[in-house]
mmCIF file of C-alpha atoms and ligand atoms in Angstrom:
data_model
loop_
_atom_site.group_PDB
_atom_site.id
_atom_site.type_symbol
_atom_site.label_atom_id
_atom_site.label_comp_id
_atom_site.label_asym_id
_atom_site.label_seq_id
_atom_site.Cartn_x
_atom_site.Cartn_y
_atom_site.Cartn_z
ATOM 1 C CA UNK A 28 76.386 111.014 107.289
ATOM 2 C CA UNK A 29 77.992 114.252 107.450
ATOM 3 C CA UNK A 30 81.843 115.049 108.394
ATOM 4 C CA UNK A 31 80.963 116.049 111.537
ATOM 5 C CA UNK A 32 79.541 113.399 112.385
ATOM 6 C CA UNK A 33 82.059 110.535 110.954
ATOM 7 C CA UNK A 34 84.941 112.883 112.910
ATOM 8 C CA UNK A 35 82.906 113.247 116.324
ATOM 9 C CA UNK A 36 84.302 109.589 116.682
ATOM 10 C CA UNK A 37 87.616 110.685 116.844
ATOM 11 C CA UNK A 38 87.539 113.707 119.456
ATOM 12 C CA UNK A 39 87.565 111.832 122.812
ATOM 13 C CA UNK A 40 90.583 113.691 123.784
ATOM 14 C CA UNK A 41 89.145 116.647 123.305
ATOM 15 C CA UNK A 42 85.812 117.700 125.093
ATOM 16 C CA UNK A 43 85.041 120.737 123.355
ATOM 17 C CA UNK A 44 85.610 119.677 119.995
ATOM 18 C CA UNK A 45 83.302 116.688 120.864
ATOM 19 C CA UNK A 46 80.678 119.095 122.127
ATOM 20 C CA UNK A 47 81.182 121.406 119.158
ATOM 21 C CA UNK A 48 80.383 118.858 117.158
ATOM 22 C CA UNK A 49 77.146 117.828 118.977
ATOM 23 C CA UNK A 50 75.926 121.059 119.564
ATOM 24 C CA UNK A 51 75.737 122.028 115.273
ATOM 25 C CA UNK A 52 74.327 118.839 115.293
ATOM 26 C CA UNK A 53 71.499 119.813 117.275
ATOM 27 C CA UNK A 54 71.056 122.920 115.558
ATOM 28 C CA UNK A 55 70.716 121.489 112.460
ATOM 29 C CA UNK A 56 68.342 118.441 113.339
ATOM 30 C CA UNK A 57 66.341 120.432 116.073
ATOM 31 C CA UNK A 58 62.942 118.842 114.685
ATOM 32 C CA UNK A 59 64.314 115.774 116.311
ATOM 33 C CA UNK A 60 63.317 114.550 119.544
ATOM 34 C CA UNK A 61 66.364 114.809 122.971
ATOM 35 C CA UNK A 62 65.895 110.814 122.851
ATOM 36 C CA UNK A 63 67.041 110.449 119.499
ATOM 37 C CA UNK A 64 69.567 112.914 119.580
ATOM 38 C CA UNK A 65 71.134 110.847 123.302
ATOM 39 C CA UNK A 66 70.846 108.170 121.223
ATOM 40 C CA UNK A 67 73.676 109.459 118.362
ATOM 41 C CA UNK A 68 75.858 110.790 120.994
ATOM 42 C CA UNK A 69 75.982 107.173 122.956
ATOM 43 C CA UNK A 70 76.481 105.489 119.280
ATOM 44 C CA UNK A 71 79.649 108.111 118.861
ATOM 45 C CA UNK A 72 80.883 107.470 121.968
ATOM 46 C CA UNK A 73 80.719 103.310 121.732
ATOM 47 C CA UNK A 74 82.190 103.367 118.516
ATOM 48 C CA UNK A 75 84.936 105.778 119.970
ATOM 49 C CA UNK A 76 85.541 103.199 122.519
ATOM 50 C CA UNK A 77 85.448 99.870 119.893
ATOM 51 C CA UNK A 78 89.096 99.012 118.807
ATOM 52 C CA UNK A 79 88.091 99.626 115.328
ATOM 53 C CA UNK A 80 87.876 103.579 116.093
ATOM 54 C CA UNK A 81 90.693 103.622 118.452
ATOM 55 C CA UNK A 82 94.482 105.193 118.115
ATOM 56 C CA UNK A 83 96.957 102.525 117.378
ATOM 57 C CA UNK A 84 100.130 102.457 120.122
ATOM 58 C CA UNK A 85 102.837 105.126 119.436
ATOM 59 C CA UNK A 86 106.277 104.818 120.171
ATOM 60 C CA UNK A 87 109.170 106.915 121.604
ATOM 61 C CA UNK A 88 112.389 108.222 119.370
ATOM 62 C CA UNK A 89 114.592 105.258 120.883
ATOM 63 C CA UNK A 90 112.325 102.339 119.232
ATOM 64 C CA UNK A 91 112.868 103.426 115.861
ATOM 65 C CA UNK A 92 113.992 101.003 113.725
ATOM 66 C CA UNK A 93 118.097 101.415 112.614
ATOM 67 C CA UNK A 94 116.709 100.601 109.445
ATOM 68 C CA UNK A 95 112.775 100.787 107.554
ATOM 69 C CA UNK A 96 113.353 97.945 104.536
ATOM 70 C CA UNK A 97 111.924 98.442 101.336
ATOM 71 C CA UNK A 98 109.116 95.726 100.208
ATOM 72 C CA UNK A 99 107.389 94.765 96.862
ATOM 73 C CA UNK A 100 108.250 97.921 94.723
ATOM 74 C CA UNK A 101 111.054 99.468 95.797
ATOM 75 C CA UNK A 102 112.222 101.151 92.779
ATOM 76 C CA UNK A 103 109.694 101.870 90.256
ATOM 77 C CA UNK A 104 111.245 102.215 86.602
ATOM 78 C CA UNK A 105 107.607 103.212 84.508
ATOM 79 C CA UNK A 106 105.534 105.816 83.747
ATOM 80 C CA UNK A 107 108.243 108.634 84.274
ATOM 81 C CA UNK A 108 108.922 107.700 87.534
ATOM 82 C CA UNK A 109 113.014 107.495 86.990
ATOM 83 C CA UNK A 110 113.043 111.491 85.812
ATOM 84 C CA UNK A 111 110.717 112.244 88.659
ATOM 85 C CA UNK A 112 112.840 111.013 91.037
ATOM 86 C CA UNK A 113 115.875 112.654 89.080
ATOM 87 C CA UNK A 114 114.460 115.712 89.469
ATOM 88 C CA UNK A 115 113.801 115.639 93.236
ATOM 89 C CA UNK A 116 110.345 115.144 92.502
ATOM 90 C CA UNK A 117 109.423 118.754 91.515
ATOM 91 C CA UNK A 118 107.160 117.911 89.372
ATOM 92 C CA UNK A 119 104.882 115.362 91.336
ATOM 93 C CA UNK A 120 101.390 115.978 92.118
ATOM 94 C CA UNK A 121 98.669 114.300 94.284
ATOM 95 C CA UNK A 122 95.150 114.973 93.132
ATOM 96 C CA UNK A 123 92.305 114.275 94.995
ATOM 97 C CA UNK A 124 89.585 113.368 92.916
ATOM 98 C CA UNK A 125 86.477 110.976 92.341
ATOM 99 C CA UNK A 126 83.179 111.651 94.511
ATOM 100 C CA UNK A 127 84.283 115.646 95.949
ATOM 101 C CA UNK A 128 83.029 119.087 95.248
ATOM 102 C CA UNK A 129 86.171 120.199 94.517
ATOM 103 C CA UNK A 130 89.158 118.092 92.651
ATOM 104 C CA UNK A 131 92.211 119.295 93.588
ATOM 105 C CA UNK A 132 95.849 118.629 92.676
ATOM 106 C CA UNK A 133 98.953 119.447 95.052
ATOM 107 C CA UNK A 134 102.788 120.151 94.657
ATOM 108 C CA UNK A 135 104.793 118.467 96.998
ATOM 109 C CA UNK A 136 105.272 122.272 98.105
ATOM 110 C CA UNK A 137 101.844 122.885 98.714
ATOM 111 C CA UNK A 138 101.707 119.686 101.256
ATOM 112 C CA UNK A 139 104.117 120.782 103.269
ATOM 113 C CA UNK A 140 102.035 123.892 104.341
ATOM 114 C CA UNK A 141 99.182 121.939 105.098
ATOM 115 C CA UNK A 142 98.724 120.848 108.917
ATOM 116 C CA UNK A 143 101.625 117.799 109.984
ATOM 117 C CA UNK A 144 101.308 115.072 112.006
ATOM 118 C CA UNK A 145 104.067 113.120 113.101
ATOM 119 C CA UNK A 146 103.490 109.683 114.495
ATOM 120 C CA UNK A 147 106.044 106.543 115.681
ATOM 121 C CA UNK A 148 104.217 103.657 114.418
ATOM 122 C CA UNK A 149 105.325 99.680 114.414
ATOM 123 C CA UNK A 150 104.779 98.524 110.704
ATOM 124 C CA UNK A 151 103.739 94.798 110.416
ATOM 125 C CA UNK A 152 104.177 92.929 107.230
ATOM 126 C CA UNK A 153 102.510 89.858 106.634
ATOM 127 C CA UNK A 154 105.484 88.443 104.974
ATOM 128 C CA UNK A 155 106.786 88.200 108.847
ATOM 129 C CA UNK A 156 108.652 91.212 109.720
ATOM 130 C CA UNK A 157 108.188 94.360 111.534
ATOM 131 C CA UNK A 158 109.814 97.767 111.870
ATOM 132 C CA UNK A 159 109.113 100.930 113.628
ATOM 133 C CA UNK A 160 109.332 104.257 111.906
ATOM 134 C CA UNK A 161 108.715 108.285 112.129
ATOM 135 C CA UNK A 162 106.014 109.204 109.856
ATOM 136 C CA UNK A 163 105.140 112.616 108.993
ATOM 137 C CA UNK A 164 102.867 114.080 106.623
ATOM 138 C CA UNK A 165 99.183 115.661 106.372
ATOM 139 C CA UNK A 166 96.360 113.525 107.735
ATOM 140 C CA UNK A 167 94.456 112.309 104.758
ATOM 141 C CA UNK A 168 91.328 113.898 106.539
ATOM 142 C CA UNK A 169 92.349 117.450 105.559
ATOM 143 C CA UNK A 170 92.573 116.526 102.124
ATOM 144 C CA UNK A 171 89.211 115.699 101.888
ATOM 145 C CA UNK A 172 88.001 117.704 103.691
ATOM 146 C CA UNK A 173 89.523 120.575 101.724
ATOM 147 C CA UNK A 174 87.960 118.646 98.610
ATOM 148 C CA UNK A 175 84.941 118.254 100.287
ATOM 149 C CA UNK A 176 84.241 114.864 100.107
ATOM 150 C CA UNK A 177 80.859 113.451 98.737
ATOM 151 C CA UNK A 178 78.514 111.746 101.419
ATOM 152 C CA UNK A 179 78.023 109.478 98.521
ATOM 153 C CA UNK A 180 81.640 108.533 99.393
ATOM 154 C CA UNK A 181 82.022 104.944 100.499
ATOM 155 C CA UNK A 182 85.791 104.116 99.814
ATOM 156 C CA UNK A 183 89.263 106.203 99.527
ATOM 157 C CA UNK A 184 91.317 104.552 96.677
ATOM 158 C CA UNK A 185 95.235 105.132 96.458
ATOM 159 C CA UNK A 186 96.602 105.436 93.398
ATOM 160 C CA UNK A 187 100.240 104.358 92.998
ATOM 161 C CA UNK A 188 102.866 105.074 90.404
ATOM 162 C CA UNK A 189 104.710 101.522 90.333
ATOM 163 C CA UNK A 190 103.552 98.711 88.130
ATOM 164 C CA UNK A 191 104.296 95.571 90.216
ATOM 165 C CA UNK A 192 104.877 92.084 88.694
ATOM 166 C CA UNK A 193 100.950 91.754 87.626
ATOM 167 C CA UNK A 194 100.011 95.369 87.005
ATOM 168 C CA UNK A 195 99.378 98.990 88.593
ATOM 169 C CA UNK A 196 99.682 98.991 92.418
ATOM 170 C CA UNK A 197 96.683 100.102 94.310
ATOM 171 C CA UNK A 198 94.658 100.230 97.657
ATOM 172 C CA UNK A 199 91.513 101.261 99.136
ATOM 173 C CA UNK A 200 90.296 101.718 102.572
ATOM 174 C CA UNK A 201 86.493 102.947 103.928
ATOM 175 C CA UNK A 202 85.919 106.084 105.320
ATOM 176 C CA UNK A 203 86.077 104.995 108.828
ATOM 177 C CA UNK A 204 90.109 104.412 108.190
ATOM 178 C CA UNK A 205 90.046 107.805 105.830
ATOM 179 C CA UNK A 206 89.024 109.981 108.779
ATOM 180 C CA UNK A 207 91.039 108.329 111.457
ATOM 181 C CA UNK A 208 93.097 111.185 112.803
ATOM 182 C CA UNK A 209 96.773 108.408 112.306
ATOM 183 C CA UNK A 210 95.806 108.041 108.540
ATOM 184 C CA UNK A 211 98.096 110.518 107.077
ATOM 185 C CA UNK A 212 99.686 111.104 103.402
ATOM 186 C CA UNK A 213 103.458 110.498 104.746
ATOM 187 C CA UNK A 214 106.115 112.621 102.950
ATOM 188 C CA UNK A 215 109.072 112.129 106.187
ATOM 189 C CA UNK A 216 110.251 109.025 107.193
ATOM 190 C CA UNK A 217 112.266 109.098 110.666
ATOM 191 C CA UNK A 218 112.500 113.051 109.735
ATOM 192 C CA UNK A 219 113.862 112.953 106.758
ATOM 193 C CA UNK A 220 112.656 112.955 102.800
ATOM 194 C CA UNK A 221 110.849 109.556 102.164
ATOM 195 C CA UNK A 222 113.610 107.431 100.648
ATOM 196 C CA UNK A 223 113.054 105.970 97.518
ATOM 197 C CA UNK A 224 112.163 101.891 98.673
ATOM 198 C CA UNK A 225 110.005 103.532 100.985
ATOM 199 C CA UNK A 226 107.793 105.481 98.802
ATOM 200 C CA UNK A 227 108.985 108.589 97.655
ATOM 201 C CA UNK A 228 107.743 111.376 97.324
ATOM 202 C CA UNK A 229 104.347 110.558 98.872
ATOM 203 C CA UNK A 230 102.759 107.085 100.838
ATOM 204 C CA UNK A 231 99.530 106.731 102.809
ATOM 205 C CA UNK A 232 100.293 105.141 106.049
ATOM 206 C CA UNK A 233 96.936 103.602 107.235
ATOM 207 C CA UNK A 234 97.933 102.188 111.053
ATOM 208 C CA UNK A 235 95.651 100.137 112.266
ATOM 209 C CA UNK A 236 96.237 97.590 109.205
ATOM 210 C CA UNK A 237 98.983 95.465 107.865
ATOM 211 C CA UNK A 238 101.951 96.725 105.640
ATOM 212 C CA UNK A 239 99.865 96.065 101.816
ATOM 213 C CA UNK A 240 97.662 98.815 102.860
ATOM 214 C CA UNK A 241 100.104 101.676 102.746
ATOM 215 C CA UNK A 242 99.960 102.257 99.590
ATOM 216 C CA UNK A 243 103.764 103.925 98.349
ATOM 217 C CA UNK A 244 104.191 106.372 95.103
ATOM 218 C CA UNK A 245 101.136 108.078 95.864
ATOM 219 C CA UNK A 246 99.945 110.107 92.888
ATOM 220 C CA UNK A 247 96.056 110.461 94.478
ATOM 221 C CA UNK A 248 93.553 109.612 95.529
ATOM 222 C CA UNK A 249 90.203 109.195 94.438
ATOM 223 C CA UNK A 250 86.479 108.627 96.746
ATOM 224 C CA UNK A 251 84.215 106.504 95.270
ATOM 225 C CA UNK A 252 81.033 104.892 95.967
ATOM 226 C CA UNK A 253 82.297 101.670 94.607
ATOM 227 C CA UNK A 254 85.152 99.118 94.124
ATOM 228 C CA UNK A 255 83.892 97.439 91.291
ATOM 229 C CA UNK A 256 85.531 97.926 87.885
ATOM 230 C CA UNK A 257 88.612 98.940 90.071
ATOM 231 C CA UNK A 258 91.427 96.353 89.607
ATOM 232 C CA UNK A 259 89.690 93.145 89.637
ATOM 233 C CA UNK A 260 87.394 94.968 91.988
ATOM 234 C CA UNK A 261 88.757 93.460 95.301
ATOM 235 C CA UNK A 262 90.301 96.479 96.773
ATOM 236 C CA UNK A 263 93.992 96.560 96.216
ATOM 237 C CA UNK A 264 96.634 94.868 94.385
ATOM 238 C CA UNK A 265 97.428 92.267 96.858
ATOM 239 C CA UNK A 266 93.989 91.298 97.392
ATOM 240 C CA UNK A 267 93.038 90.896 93.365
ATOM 241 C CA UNK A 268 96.589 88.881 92.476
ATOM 242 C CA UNK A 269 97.117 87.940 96.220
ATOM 243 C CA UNK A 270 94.139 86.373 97.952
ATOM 244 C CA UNK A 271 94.507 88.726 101.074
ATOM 245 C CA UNK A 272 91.910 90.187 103.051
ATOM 246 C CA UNK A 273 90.919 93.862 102.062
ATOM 247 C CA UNK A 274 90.513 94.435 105.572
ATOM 248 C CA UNK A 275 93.709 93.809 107.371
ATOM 249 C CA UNK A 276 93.522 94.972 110.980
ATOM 250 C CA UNK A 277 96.696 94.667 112.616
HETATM 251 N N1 MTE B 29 102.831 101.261 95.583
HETATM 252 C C1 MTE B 29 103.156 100.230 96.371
HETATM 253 N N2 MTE B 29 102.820 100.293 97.667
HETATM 254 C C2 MTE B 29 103.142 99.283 98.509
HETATM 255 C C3 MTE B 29 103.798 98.110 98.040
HETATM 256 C C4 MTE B 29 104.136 98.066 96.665
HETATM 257 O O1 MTE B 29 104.737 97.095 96.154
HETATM 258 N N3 MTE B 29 103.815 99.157 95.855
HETATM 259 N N4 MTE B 29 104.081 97.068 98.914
HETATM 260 C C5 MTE B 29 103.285 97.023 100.160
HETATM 261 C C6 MTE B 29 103.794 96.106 101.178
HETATM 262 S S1 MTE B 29 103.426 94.449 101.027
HETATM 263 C C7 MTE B 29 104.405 96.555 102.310
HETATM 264 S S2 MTE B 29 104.847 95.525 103.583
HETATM 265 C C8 MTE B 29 104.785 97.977 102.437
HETATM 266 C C9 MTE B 29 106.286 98.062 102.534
HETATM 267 O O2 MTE B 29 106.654 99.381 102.844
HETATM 268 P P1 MTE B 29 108.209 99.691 102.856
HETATM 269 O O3 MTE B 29 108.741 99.435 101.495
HETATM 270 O O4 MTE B 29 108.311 101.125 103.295
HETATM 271 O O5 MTE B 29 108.826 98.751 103.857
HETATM 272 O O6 MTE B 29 104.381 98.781 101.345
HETATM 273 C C10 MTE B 29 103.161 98.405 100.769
HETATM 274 N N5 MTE B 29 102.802 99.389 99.803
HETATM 275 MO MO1 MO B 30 103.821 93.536 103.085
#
């Protein structure tokens, strides 16, 4: 399955891009017969219209939370993380790595000129609370795109700085959640620098599942075809040590 095609089910608000996206299509399988080719475009448009494609709610400036707590890590003291954050976090990077043509490795510099989205999003933890937030950042999409991910591709794993109580923090999601256009590598929170027990300098806010999914102290992330030999192999930190579900629609 090509990019174009896993993005076409995003671009219901937007006719031409939708079109666009058809059209190459058709230009590049025109051995295939109209039938078939009516046939993708319904698919895209049902799965456009399935909750498991659609945007999550978004919330005006006067929800936001007076305060975003900080949950699990919220203050990682390995790996050099203490003189990172000491120094502002000059030196971070975020690689992008795994199943792409090109690996590539950002400055925190080099994000910021990259395309933003901001997005007012209710955060549910399964530990019973809830906050909304401003998030801001690059959608993960551009990344890999700019990468150019593998078809081969199956899963986008974050990589985390903090060690938690039973080892490295970690999460994965498929590349349904990758593409979705509210899956974005958050560097603002509520317009300002991510704080520290929020993430800093990087997080992955993944909004159409629960809090364990968005993955703080990002330092990658990586496409692979696989989770095994990842972690125990279940996805994510919280679903090796934890027992939760790797999928965790909200
Ligand atoms: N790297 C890392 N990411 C993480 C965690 C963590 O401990 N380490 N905790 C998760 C959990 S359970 C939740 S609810 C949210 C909390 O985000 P917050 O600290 O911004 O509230 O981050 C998630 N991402
Ligand atoms: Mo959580």
């Amino acid at each position: 399955m090509s990019i174009l095609m896993r993005r076409r089910n995003f671009v219901l608000g937007s006719g031409a891009l939708m079109l666009g996206a058809c059209t190459k299509m058709q230009q590049s399988e025109a051995g295939r017969s109209v039938f078939d080719r009516v046939d993708d475009w319904q698919m895209g448009l049902q799965r456009a219209l399935t909750p498991r494609d659609a945007l999550v709610r978004e919330y005006a400036p006067e929800d936001i939370s007076p305060s975003f707590r900080g949950n699990g890590s919220t203050n990682p003291q390995n790996d050099g993380y203490p003189q990172h954050a000491a120094n502002d976090f000059a030196n971070w990077r975020f690689t992008v790595g795994g199943l792409v043509a090109r690996p590539l490795e950002f400055t925190l510099d080099q994000i910021m000129l990259l395309p933003q989205r901001t997005q007012i999003t209710r955060h549910d933890c399964v530990e019973g609370w809830s906050a909304i937030g401003q998030w801001t950042g690059p959608q993960l999409s551009t990344f890999l795109d700019l990468a150019q991910v593998s078809e081969a591709a199956k899963y986008i794993v974050f990589r985390c700085a903090d060690d938690y109580t039973r080892g490295r923090y970690y999460e994965s999601i498929d590349m349904n959640d990758a593409f979705h256009p509210q899956t974005i590598i958050a560097h603002r929170l509520n317009g300002e620098p991510l704080p520290i027990k929020n993430g800093a300098p990087l997080r992955a806010r993944v909004e159409r599942q629960l809090g364990y999914k968005h993955a703080k102290y990002l330092t990658g992330v990586e496409a692979v075809a696989s989770l095994d030999g990842i972690g125990l192999g279940k996805g994510g930190y919280w679903e090796d040590y934890g027992g939760y579900q790797w999928y965790a629609g909200v």
